PDB file of N, CA and C in Angstrom:
ATOM      1  N   MET J 763      10.132   0.258  -6.810  1.00 41.00           N
ATOM      2  CA  MET J 763      10.983   1.422  -6.723  1.00 41.00           C
ATOM      3  C   MET J 763      11.695   1.611  -8.059  1.00 41.00           C
ATOM      4  N   THR J 764      11.668   2.828  -8.576  1.00 45.00           N
ATOM      5  CA  THR J 764      12.286   3.151  -9.853  1.00 45.00           C
ATOM      6  C   THR J 764      13.732   3.569  -9.640  1.00 45.00           C
ATOM      7  N   GLN J 765      14.633   3.070 -10.460  1.00 47.00           N
ATOM      8  CA  GLN J 765      16.034   3.473 -10.420  1.00 47.00           C
ATOM      9  C   GLN J 765      16.276   4.491 -11.529  1.00 47.00           C
ATOM     10  N   ILE J 766      16.971   5.572 -11.198  1.00 47.00           N
ATOM     11  CA  ILE J 766      17.338   6.560 -12.211  1.00 47.00           C
ATOM     12  C   ILE J 766      18.825   6.828 -12.103  1.00 47.00           C
ATOM     13  N   PRO J 767      19.418   7.435 -13.122  1.00 53.00           N
ATOM     14  CA  PRO J 767      20.844   7.724 -13.056  1.00 53.00           C
ATOM     15  C   PRO J 767      21.171   8.646 -11.890  1.00 53.00           C
ATOM     16  N   ALA J 768      22.306   8.403 -11.232  1.00 57.00           N
ATOM     17  CA  ALA J 768      22.749   9.274 -10.149  1.00 57.00           C
ATOM     18  C   ALA J 768      22.864  10.695 -10.685  1.00 57.00           C
ATOM     19  N   GLY J 769      22.483  11.659  -9.869  1.00 69.00           N
ATOM     20  CA  GLY J 769      22.541  13.048 -10.284  1.00 69.00           C
ATOM     21  C   GLY J 769      21.316  13.513 -11.037  1.00 69.00           C
ATOM     22  N   SER J 770      20.258  12.712 -11.050  1.00 83.00           N
ATOM     23  CA  SER J 770      19.037  13.072 -11.777  1.00 83.00           C
ATOM     24  C   SER J 770      17.865  13.256 -10.829  1.00 83.00           C
ATOM     25  N   LEU J 771      16.974  14.140 -11.224  1.00 89.00           N
ATOM     26  CA  LEU J 771      15.698  14.339 -10.542  1.00 89.00           C
ATOM     27  C   LEU J 771      14.632  13.878 -11.514  1.00 89.00           C
ATOM     28  N   SER J 772      13.849  12.900 -11.121  1.00 87.00           N
ATOM     29  CA  SER J 772      12.822  12.402 -12.035  1.00 87.00           C
ATOM     30  C   SER J 772      11.451  12.894 -11.603  1.00 87.00           C
ATOM     31  N   CYS J 773      10.577  13.019 -12.565  1.00 91.00           N
ATOM     32  CA  CYS J 773       9.195  13.382 -12.299  1.00 91.00           C
ATOM     33  C   CYS J 773       8.498  12.170 -11.685  1.00 91.00           C
ATOM     34  N   ASP J 774       7.748  12.391 -10.605  1.00 87.00           N
ATOM     35  CA  ASP J 774       7.067  11.274  -9.941  1.00 87.00           C
ATOM     36  C   ASP J 774       5.600  11.144 -10.356  1.00 87.00           C
ATOM     37  N   PHE J 775       5.193  11.836 -11.429  1.00 91.00           N
ATOM     38  CA  PHE J 775       3.821  11.720 -11.900  1.00 91.00           C
ATOM     39  C   PHE J 775       3.639  10.452 -12.710  1.00 91.00           C
ATOM     40  N   PRO J 776       2.492   9.801 -12.544  1.00 89.00           N
ATOM     41  CA  PRO J 776       2.232   8.559 -13.279  1.00 89.00           C
ATOM     42  C   PRO J 776       2.375   8.757 -14.786  1.00 89.00           C
ATOM     43  N   GLY J 777       3.146   7.887 -15.388  1.00 89.00           N
ATOM     44  CA  GLY J 777       3.310   7.908 -16.832  1.00 89.00           C
ATOM     45  C   GLY J 777       4.349   8.880 -17.355  1.00 89.00           C
ATOM     46  N   CYS J 778       4.916   9.723 -16.505  1.00 92.00           N
ATOM     47  CA  CYS J 778       5.904  10.708 -16.949  1.00 92.00           C
ATOM     48  C   CYS J 778       7.311  10.191 -16.651  1.00 92.00           C
ATOM     49  N   LYS J 779       8.161  10.213 -17.642  1.00 91.00           N
ATOM     50  CA  LYS J 779       9.533   9.712 -17.500  1.00 91.00           C
ATOM     51  C   LYS J 779      10.565  10.837 -17.570  1.00 91.00           C
ATOM     52  N   GLN J 780      10.114  12.083 -17.485  1.00 94.00           N
ATOM     53  CA  GLN J 780      11.007  13.238 -17.602  1.00 94.00           C
ATOM     54  C   GLN J 780      12.026  13.243 -16.465  1.00 94.00           C
ATOM     55  N   GLN J 781      13.274  13.569 -16.792  1.00 92.00           N
ATOM     56  CA  GLN J 781      14.348  13.665 -15.806  1.00 92.00           C
ATOM     57  C   GLN J 781      15.069  14.994 -15.963  1.00 92.00           C
ATOM     58  N   PHE J 782      15.599  15.478 -14.849  1.00 93.00           N
ATOM     59  CA  PHE J 782      16.310  16.750 -14.817  1.00 93.00           C
ATOM     60  C   PHE J 782      17.604  16.572 -14.041  1.00 93.00           C
ATOM     61  N   LYS J 783      18.609  17.348 -14.393  1.00 91.00           N
ATOM     62  CA  LYS J 783      19.859  17.359 -13.632  1.00 91.00           C
ATOM     63  C   LYS J 783      19.629  18.146 -12.347  1.00 91.00           C
ATOM     64  N   TYR J 784      20.440  17.852 -11.308  1.00 88.00           N
ATOM     65  CA  TYR J 784      20.292  18.549 -10.031  1.00 88.00           C
ATOM     66  C   TYR J 784      20.327  20.067 -10.190  1.00 88.00           C
ATOM     67  N   GLU J 785      21.169  20.548 -11.099  1.00 91.00           N
ATOM     68  CA  GLU J 785      21.281  22.001 -11.258  1.00 91.00           C
ATOM     69  C   GLU J 785      20.031  22.616 -11.895  1.00 91.00           C
ATOM     70  N   ASN J 786      19.124  21.796 -12.400  1.00 94.00           N
ATOM     71  CA  ASN J 786      17.877  22.287 -13.000  1.00 94.00           C
ATOM     72  C   ASN J 786      16.677  22.060 -12.082  1.00 94.00           C
ATOM     73  N   VAL J 787      16.900  22.189 -10.789  1.00 94.00           N
ATOM     74  CA  VAL J 787      15.855  21.890  -9.808  1.00 94.00           C
ATOM     75  C   VAL J 787      14.613  22.770 -10.001  1.00 94.00           C
ATOM     76  N   ILE J 788      14.798  24.028 -10.377  1.00 96.00           N
ATOM     77  CA  ILE J 788      13.641  24.913 -10.573  1.00 96.00           C
ATOM     78  C   ILE J 788      12.797  24.430 -11.748  1.00 96.00           C
ATOM     79  N   ASP J 789      13.456  23.987 -12.815  1.00 97.00           N
ATOM     80  CA  ASP J 789      12.715  23.428 -13.959  1.00 97.00           C
ATOM     81  C   ASP J 789      11.970  22.159 -13.555  1.00 97.00           C
ATOM     82  N   TRP J 790      12.589  21.335 -12.716  1.00 97.00           N
ATOM     83  CA  TRP J 790      11.979  20.096 -12.223  1.00 97.00           C
ATOM     84  C   TRP J 790      10.716  20.404 -11.417  1.00 97.00           C
ATOM     85  N   ILE J 791      10.818  21.394 -10.528  1.00 97.00           N
ATOM     86  CA  ILE J 791       9.668  21.775  -9.703  1.00 97.00           C
ATOM     87  C   ILE J 791       8.552  22.341 -10.586  1.00 97.00           C
ATOM     88  N   SER J 792       8.910  23.209 -11.523  1.00 97.00           N
ATOM     89  CA  SER J 792       7.912  23.791 -12.438  1.00 97.00           C
ATOM     90  C   SER J 792       7.250  22.717 -13.291  1.00 97.00           C
ATOM     91  N   HIS J 793       8.056  21.788 -13.781  1.00 97.00           N
ATOM     92  CA  HIS J 793       7.516  20.690 -14.585  1.00 97.00           C
ATOM     93  C   HIS J 793       6.450  19.936 -13.789  1.00 97.00           C
ATOM     94  N   GLY J 794       6.757  19.618 -12.534  1.00 96.00           N
ATOM     95  CA  GLY J 794       5.800  18.900 -11.697  1.00 96.00           C
ATOM     96  C   GLY J 794       4.519  19.680 -11.480  1.00 96.00           C
ATOM     97  N   SER J 795       4.649  20.969 -11.189  1.00 97.00           N
ATOM     98  CA  SER J 795       3.437  21.765 -10.944  1.00 97.00           C
ATOM     99  C   SER J 795       2.608  21.931 -12.215  1.00 97.00           C
ATOM    100  N   ASN J 796       3.251  21.869 -13.382  1.00 97.00           N
ATOM    101  CA  ASN J 796       2.507  21.977 -14.644  1.00 97.00           C
ATOM    102  C   ASN J 796       1.574  20.793 -14.879  1.00 97.00           C
ATOM    103  N   HIS J 797       1.838  19.666 -14.249  1.00 96.00           N
ATOM    104  CA  HIS J 797       0.945  18.511 -14.389  1.00 96.00           C
ATOM    105  C   HIS J 797      -0.447  18.796 -13.816  1.00 96.00           C
ATOM    106  N   PHE J 798      -0.553  19.773 -12.929  1.00 97.00           N
ATOM    107  CA  PHE J 798      -1.842  20.093 -12.300  1.00 97.00           C
ATOM    108  C   PHE J 798      -2.692  21.056 -13.125  1.00 97.00           C
ATOM    109  N   LEU J 799      -2.087  21.732 -14.089  1.00 97.00           N
ATOM    110  CA  LEU J 799      -2.808  22.751 -14.860  1.00 97.00           C
ATOM    111  C   LEU J 799      -4.051  22.172 -15.526  1.00 97.00           C
ATOM    112  N   PRO J 800      -5.138  22.912 -15.532  1.00 97.00           N
ATOM    113  CA  PRO J 800      -5.304  24.317 -15.190  1.00 97.00           C
ATOM    114  C   PRO J 800      -5.578  24.571 -13.705  1.00 97.00           C
ATOM    115  N   HIS J 801      -5.373  23.586 -12.872  1.00 98.00           N
ATOM    116  CA  HIS J 801      -5.627  23.703 -11.436  1.00 98.00           C
ATOM    117  C   HIS J 801      -4.324  23.995 -10.703  1.00 98.00           C
ATOM    118  N   PRO J 802      -4.418  24.529  -9.491  1.00 97.00           N
ATOM    119  CA  PRO J 802      -3.217  24.653  -8.666  1.00 97.00           C
ATOM    120  C   PRO J 802      -2.853  23.279  -8.105  1.00 97.00           C
ATOM    121  N   PRO J 803      -1.648  23.134  -7.574  1.00 97.00           N
ATOM    122  CA  PRO J 803      -1.326  21.883  -6.879  1.00 97.00           C
ATOM    123  C   PRO J 803      -2.254  21.708  -5.668  1.00 97.00           C
ATOM    124  N   PRO J 804      -2.350  20.500  -5.132  1.00 97.00           N
ATOM    125  CA  PRO J 804      -3.167  20.304  -3.928  1.00 97.00           C
ATOM    126  C   PRO J 804      -2.578  21.074  -2.750  1.00 97.00           C
ATOM    127  N   SER J 805      -3.413  21.411  -1.781  1.00 96.00           N
ATOM    128  CA  SER J 805      -2.948  22.204  -0.634  1.00 96.00           C
ATOM    129  C   SER J 805      -2.236  21.358   0.414  1.00 96.00           C
ATOM    130  N   THR J 806      -2.368  20.042   0.337  1.00 97.00           N
ATOM    131  CA  THR J 806      -1.650  19.125   1.226  1.00 97.00           C
ATOM    132  C   THR J 806      -0.965  18.075   0.371  1.00 97.00           C
ATOM    133  N   VAL J 807       0.344  17.929   0.580  1.00 98.00           N
ATOM    134  CA  VAL J 807       1.148  16.976  -0.185  1.00 98.00           C
ATOM    135  C   VAL J 807       2.113  16.268   0.763  1.00 98.00           C
ATOM    136  N   ASN J 808       2.592  15.110   0.337  1.00 97.00           N
ATOM    137  CA  ASN J 808       3.452  14.284   1.180  1.00 97.00           C
ATOM    138  C   ASN J 808       4.768  13.972   0.488  1.00 97.00           C
ATOM    139  N   CYS J 809       5.786  13.746   1.300  1.00 95.00           N
ATOM    140  CA  CYS J 809       7.072  13.293   0.791  1.00 95.00           C
ATOM    141  C   CYS J 809       6.921  11.859   0.292  1.00 95.00           C
ATOM    142  N   THR J 810       7.611  11.534  -0.797  1.00 92.00           N
ATOM    143  CA  THR J 810       7.571  10.173  -1.339  1.00 92.00           C
ATOM    144  C   THR J 810       8.700   9.307  -0.780  1.00 92.00           C
ATOM    145  N   PHE J 811       9.392   9.807   0.250  1.00 91.00           N
ATOM    146  CA  PHE J 811      10.456   9.053   0.917  1.00 91.00           C
ATOM    147  C   PHE J 811      10.170   8.819   2.396  1.00 91.00           C
ATOM    148  N   CYS J 812       9.629   9.838   3.071  1.00 93.00           N
ATOM    149  CA  CYS J 812       9.427   9.749   4.519  1.00 93.00           C
ATOM    150  C   CYS J 812       7.986  10.155   4.846  1.00 93.00           C
ATOM    151  N   GLU J 813       7.699  10.352   6.096  1.00 93.00           N
ATOM    152  CA  GLU J 813       6.331  10.656   6.529  1.00 93.00           C
ATOM    153  C   GLU J 813       6.033  12.155   6.586  1.00 93.00           C
ATOM    154  N   THR J 814       6.927  12.996   6.094  1.00 97.00           N
ATOM    155  CA  THR J 814       6.725  14.438   6.155  1.00 97.00           C
ATOM    156  C   THR J 814       5.563  14.860   5.258  1.00 97.00           C
ATOM    157  N   GLN J 815       4.699  15.697   5.831  1.00 98.00           N
ATOM    158  CA  GLN J 815       3.549  16.229   5.097  1.00 98.00           C
ATOM    159  C   GLN J 815       3.681  17.746   5.040  1.00 98.00           C
ATOM    160  N   PHE J 816       3.286  18.320   3.920  1.00 98.00           N
ATOM    161  CA  PHE J 816       3.321  19.763   3.723  1.00 98.00           C
ATOM    162  C   PHE J 816       1.904  20.238   3.465  1.00 98.00           C
ATOM    163  N   SER J 817       1.532  21.340   4.122  1.00 98.00           N
ATOM    164  CA  SER J 817       0.178  21.855   3.989  1.00 98.00           C
ATOM    165  C   SER J 817       0.218  23.363   4.181  1.00 98.00           C
ATOM    166  N   GLY J 818      -0.659  24.067   3.478  1.00 96.00           N
ATOM    167  CA  GLY J 818      -0.698  25.511   3.650  1.00 96.00           C
ATOM    168  C   GLY J 818      -1.737  26.161   2.775  1.00 96.00           C
ATOM    169  N   ASP J 819      -1.873  27.477   2.954  1.00 96.00           N
ATOM    170  CA  ASP J 819      -2.862  28.253   2.204  1.00 96.00           C
ATOM    171  C   ASP J 819      -2.414  28.547   0.775  1.00 96.00           C
ATOM    172  N   ASP J 820      -1.116  28.448   0.514  1.00 98.00           N
ATOM    173  CA  ASP J 820      -0.568  28.725  -0.819  1.00 98.00           C
ATOM    174  C   ASP J 820      -0.103  27.410  -1.442  1.00 98.00           C
ATOM    175  N   PRO J 821      -0.941  26.783  -2.277  1.00 97.00           N
ATOM    176  CA  PRO J 821      -0.591  25.472  -2.836  1.00 97.00           C
ATOM    177  C   PRO J 821       0.727  25.457  -3.610  1.00 97.00           C
ATOM    178  N   ASP J 822       1.040  26.543  -4.312  1.00 97.00           N
ATOM    179  CA  ASP J 822       2.305  26.581  -5.059  1.00 97.00           C
ATOM    180  C   ASP J 822       3.499  26.544  -4.109  1.00 97.00           C
ATOM    181  N   ASN J 823       3.420  27.291  -3.019  1.00 97.00           N
ATOM    182  CA  ASN J 823       4.492  27.287  -2.026  1.00 97.00           C
ATOM    183  C   ASN J 823       4.606  25.919  -1.358  1.00 97.00           C
ATOM    184  N   THR J 824       3.468  25.325  -1.035  1.00 98.00           N
ATOM    185  CA  THR J 824       3.463  23.992  -0.428  1.00 98.00           C
ATOM    186  C   THR J 824       4.116  22.983  -1.362  1.00 98.00           C
ATOM    187  N   TRP J 825       3.787  23.054  -2.646  1.00 97.00           N
ATOM    188  CA  TRP J 825       4.389  22.156  -3.638  1.00 97.00           C
ATOM    189  C   TRP J 825       5.908  22.365  -3.713  1.00 97.00           C
ATOM    190  N   ASN J 826       6.331  23.636  -3.734  1.00 97.00           N
ATOM    191  CA  ASN J 826       7.764  23.936  -3.783  1.00 97.00           C
ATOM    192  C   ASN J 826       8.491  23.361  -2.576  1.00 97.00           C
ATOM    193  N   GLN J 827       7.898  23.494  -1.385  1.00 98.00           N
ATOM    194  CA  GLN J 827       8.507  22.942  -0.170  1.00 98.00           C
ATOM    195  C   GLN J 827       8.651  21.430  -0.288  1.00 98.00           C
ATOM    196  N   ARG J 828       7.615  20.768  -0.747  1.00 97.00           N
ATOM    197  CA  ARG J 828       7.644  19.305  -0.913  1.00 97.00           C
ATOM    198  C   ARG J 828       8.770  18.887  -1.853  1.00 97.00           C
ATOM    199  N   MET J 829       8.835  19.556  -2.993  1.00 96.00           N
ATOM    200  CA  MET J 829       9.810  19.161  -4.000  1.00 96.00           C
ATOM    201  C   MET J 829      11.247  19.426  -3.544  1.00 96.00           C
ATOM    202  N   LYS J 830      11.485  20.527  -2.859  1.00 96.00           N
ATOM    203  CA  LYS J 830      12.831  20.801  -2.329  1.00 96.00           C
ATOM    204  C   LYS J 830      13.207  19.764  -1.280  1.00 96.00           C
ATOM    205  N   HIS J 831      12.241  19.358  -0.480  1.00 96.00           N
ATOM    206  CA  HIS J 831      12.463  18.316   0.522  1.00 96.00           C
ATOM    207  C   HIS J 831      12.813  16.989  -0.159  1.00 96.00           C
ATOM    208  N   ILE J 832      12.064  16.621  -1.194  1.00 93.00           N
ATOM    209  CA  ILE J 832      12.331  15.382  -1.937  1.00 93.00           C
ATOM    210  C   ILE J 832      13.699  15.447  -2.609  1.00 93.00           C
ATOM    211  N   LYS J 833      14.055  16.613  -3.142  1.00 92.00           N
ATOM    212  CA  LYS J 833      15.378  16.784  -3.759  1.00 92.00           C
ATOM    213  C   LYS J 833      16.475  16.448  -2.755  1.00 92.00           C
ATOM    214  N   ASP J 834      16.308  16.886  -1.514  1.00 91.00           N
ATOM    215  CA  ASP J 834      17.309  16.585  -0.483  1.00 91.00           C
ATOM    216  C   ASP J 834      17.442  15.078  -0.265  1.00 91.00           C
ATOM    217  N   HIS J 835      16.337  14.357  -0.278  1.00 90.00           N
ATOM    218  CA  HIS J 835      16.401  12.890  -0.183  1.00 90.00           C
ATOM    219  C   HIS J 835      17.179  12.312  -1.363  1.00 90.00           C
ATOM    220  N   LEU J 836      16.887  12.790  -2.560  1.00 86.00           N
ATOM    221  CA  LEU J 836      17.541  12.264  -3.763  1.00 86.00           C
ATOM    222  C   LEU J 836      19.037  12.553  -3.764  1.00 86.00           C
ATOM    223  N   ILE J 837      19.431  13.688  -3.224  1.00 85.00           N
ATOM    224  CA  ILE J 837      20.859  14.011  -3.143  1.00 85.00           C
ATOM    225  C   ILE J 837      21.545  13.105  -2.128  1.00 85.00           C
ATOM    226  N   ARG J 838      20.886  12.846  -1.000  1.00 85.00           N
ATOM    227  CA  ARG J 838      21.478  11.973   0.028  1.00 85.00           C
ATOM    228  C   ARG J 838      21.593  10.531  -0.442  1.00 85.00           C
ATOM    229  N   ASP J 839      20.621  10.058  -1.210  1.00 78.00           N
ATOM    230  CA  ASP J 839      20.644   8.677  -1.693  1.00 78.00           C
ATOM    231  C   ASP J 839      20.168   8.642  -3.145  1.00 78.00           C
ATOM    232  N   PRO J 840      21.072   8.936  -4.084  1.00 69.00           N
ATOM    233  CA  PRO J 840      20.667   9.051  -5.489  1.00 69.00           C
ATOM    234  C   PRO J 840      20.232   7.741  -6.134  1.00 69.00           C
ATOM    235  N   ARG J 841      20.429   6.612  -5.466  1.00 69.00           N
ATOM    236  CA  ARG J 841      20.015   5.322  -6.041  1.00 69.00           C
ATOM    237  C   ARG J 841      18.517   5.098  -5.924  1.00 69.00           C
ATOM    238  N   ASN J 842      17.891   5.735  -4.958  1.00 68.00           N
ATOM    239  CA  ASN J 842      16.449   5.561  -4.748  1.00 68.00           C
ATOM    240  C   ASN J 842      15.686   6.695  -5.394  1.00 68.00           C
ATOM    241  N   ASN J 843      14.496   6.395  -5.845  1.00 65.00           N
ATOM    242  CA  ASN J 843      13.671   7.414  -6.463  1.00 65.00           C
ATOM    243  C   ASN J 843      12.202   7.168  -6.146  1.00 65.00           C
ATOM    244  N   HIS J 844      11.662   8.000  -5.285  1.00 67.00           N
ATOM    245  CA  HIS J 844      10.242   7.962  -4.938  1.00 67.00           C
ATOM    246  C   HIS J 844       9.785   6.547  -4.559  1.00 67.00           C
ATOM    247  N   PRO J 845      10.290   6.015  -3.432  1.00 79.00           N
ATOM    248  CA  PRO J 845       9.940   4.645  -3.052  1.00 79.00           C
ATOM    249  C   PRO J 845       8.480   4.438  -2.670  1.00 79.00           C
ATOM    250  N   LYS J 846       7.753   5.518  -2.391  1.00 87.00           N
ATOM    251  CA  LYS J 846       6.328   5.349  -2.086  1.00 87.00           C
ATOM    252  C   LYS J 846       5.515   6.407  -2.821  1.00 87.00           C
ATOM    253  N   LYS J 847       4.258   6.123  -3.009  1.00 90.00           N
ATOM    254  CA  LYS J 847       3.372   7.032  -3.733  1.00 90.00           C
ATOM    255  C   LYS J 847       2.751   8.043  -2.777  1.00 90.00           C
ATOM    256  N   ASP J 848       2.502   9.224  -3.281  1.00 93.00           N
ATOM    257  CA  ASP J 848       1.753  10.239  -2.548  1.00 93.00           C
ATOM    258  C   ASP J 848       0.298  10.105  -2.996  1.00 93.00           C
ATOM    259  N   PHE J 849      -0.466   9.313  -2.256  1.00 93.00           N
ATOM    260  CA  PHE J 849      -1.844   9.042  -2.664  1.00 93.00           C
ATOM    261  C   PHE J 849      -2.732  10.282  -2.584  1.00 93.00           C
ATOM    262  N   GLY J 850      -2.353  11.256  -1.756  1.00 94.00           N
ATOM    263  CA  GLY J 850      -3.095  12.515  -1.743  1.00 94.00           C
ATOM    264  C   GLY J 850      -3.000  13.224  -3.083  1.00 94.00           C
ATOM    265  N   VAL J 851      -1.796  13.253  -3.654  1.00 95.00           N
ATOM    266  CA  VAL J 851      -1.600  13.850  -4.978  1.00 95.00           C
ATOM    267  C   VAL J 851      -2.331  13.029  -6.034  1.00 95.00           C
ATOM    268  N   LEU J 852      -2.205  11.714  -5.959  1.00 95.00           N
ATOM    269  CA  LEU J 852      -2.876  10.855  -6.940  1.00 95.00           C
ATOM    270  C   LEU J 852      -4.394  11.008  -6.878  1.00 95.00           C
ATOM    271  N   ASP J 853      -4.949  11.065  -5.661  1.00 96.00           N
ATOM    272  CA  ASP J 853      -6.397  11.272  -5.511  1.00 96.00           C
ATOM    273  C   ASP J 853      -6.821  12.604  -6.127  1.00 96.00           C
ATOM    274  N   TYR J 854      -6.026  13.641  -5.889  1.00 97.00           N
ATOM    275  CA  TYR J 854      -6.308  14.969  -6.429  1.00 97.00           C
ATOM    276  C   TYR J 854      -6.286  14.940  -7.958  1.00 97.00           C
ATOM    277  N   LEU J 855      -5.257  14.311  -8.531  1.00 96.00           N
ATOM    278  CA  LEU J 855      -5.155  14.211  -9.989  1.00 96.00           C
ATOM    279  C   LEU J 855      -6.351  13.468 -10.579  1.00 96.00           C
ATOM    280  N   LEU J 856      -6.767  12.409  -9.919  1.00 96.00           N
ATOM    281  CA  LEU J 856      -7.916  11.635 -10.391  1.00 96.00           C
ATOM    282  C   LEU J 856      -9.203  12.453 -10.271  1.00 96.00           C
ATOM    283  N   GLU J 857      -9.366  13.125  -9.126  1.00 97.00           N
ATOM    284  CA  GLU J 857     -10.555  13.954  -8.898  1.00 97.00           C
ATOM    285  C   GLU J 857     -10.671  15.063  -9.946  1.00 97.00           C
ATOM    286  N   LYS J 858      -9.548  15.658 -10.315  1.00 97.00           N
ATOM    287  CA  LYS J 858      -9.538  16.747 -11.301  1.00 97.00           C
ATOM    288  C   LYS J 858      -9.505  16.216 -12.734  1.00 97.00           C
ATOM    289  N   GLN J 859      -9.567  14.904 -12.876  1.00 96.00           N
ATOM    290  CA  GLN J 859      -9.552  14.222 -14.180  1.00 96.00           C
ATOM    291  C   GLN J 859      -8.282  14.539 -14.974  1.00 96.00           C
ATOM    292  N   LEU J 860      -7.161  14.596 -14.245  1.00 95.00           N
ATOM    293  CA  LEU J 860      -5.867  14.851 -14.868  1.00 95.00           C
ATOM    294  C   LEU J 860      -5.098  13.562 -15.136  1.00 95.00           C
ATOM    295  N   ILE J 861      -5.567  12.458 -14.543  1.00 94.00           N
ATOM    296  CA  ILE J 861      -5.026  11.132 -14.842  1.00 94.00           C
ATOM    297  C   ILE J 861      -6.189  10.149 -14.955  1.00 94.00           C
ATOM    298  N   SER J 862      -5.927   9.056 -15.614  1.00 93.00           N
ATOM    299  CA  SER J 862      -6.940   8.006 -15.750  1.00 93.00           C
ATOM    300  C   SER J 862      -6.871   7.067 -14.548  1.00 93.00           C
ATOM    301  N   THR J 863      -7.896   6.273 -14.390  1.00 92.00           N
ATOM    302  CA  THR J 863      -7.905   5.255 -13.335  1.00 92.00           C
ATOM    303  C   THR J 863      -6.753   4.278 -13.527  1.00 92.00           C
ATOM    304  N   ASP J 864      -6.438   3.946 -14.776  1.00 91.00           N
ATOM    305  CA  ASP J 864      -5.317   3.038 -15.057  1.00 91.00           C
ATOM    306  C   ASP J 864      -4.002   3.608 -14.536  1.00 91.00           C
ATOM    307  N   LEU J 865      -3.757   4.903 -14.759  1.00 88.00           N
ATOM    308  CA  LEU J 865      -2.524   5.514 -14.257  1.00 88.00           C
ATOM    309  C   LEU J 865      -2.530   5.612 -12.737  1.00 88.00           C
ATOM    310  N   TYR J 866      -3.700   5.785 -12.152  1.00 87.00           N
ATOM    311  CA  TYR J 866      -3.808   5.856 -10.694  1.00 87.00           C
ATOM    312  C   TYR J 866      -3.336   4.553 -10.069  1.00 87.00           C
ATOM    313  N   ASN J 867      -3.745   3.446 -10.665  1.00 83.00           N
ATOM    314  CA  ASN J 867      -3.395   2.135 -10.119  1.00 83.00           C
ATOM    315  C   ASN J 867      -1.985   1.783 -10.511  1.00 83.00           C
TER     316      ASN J 867
END
């Protein structure tokens, strides 16, 4: 589990250490979705704190819902940061050749 400063939103992509203040949540969400370019985000994504899954026909909207949900977890407990991996996202990144096998593991 990664620790970040209280009041920060960190990127949960492998190898990315970017952090954003809570008031920059839109920039945080956009930053995350930019990791998928030139592809859209996956159509099914999971919370990195609980068992909530998001799925839909609009991958960008699904991604936004996921990230807003994760933000709520981070606000409730700012000491924790993405305690579990979203293997669906990681599989998608690997399939689209957006991350290496080393970063996947």
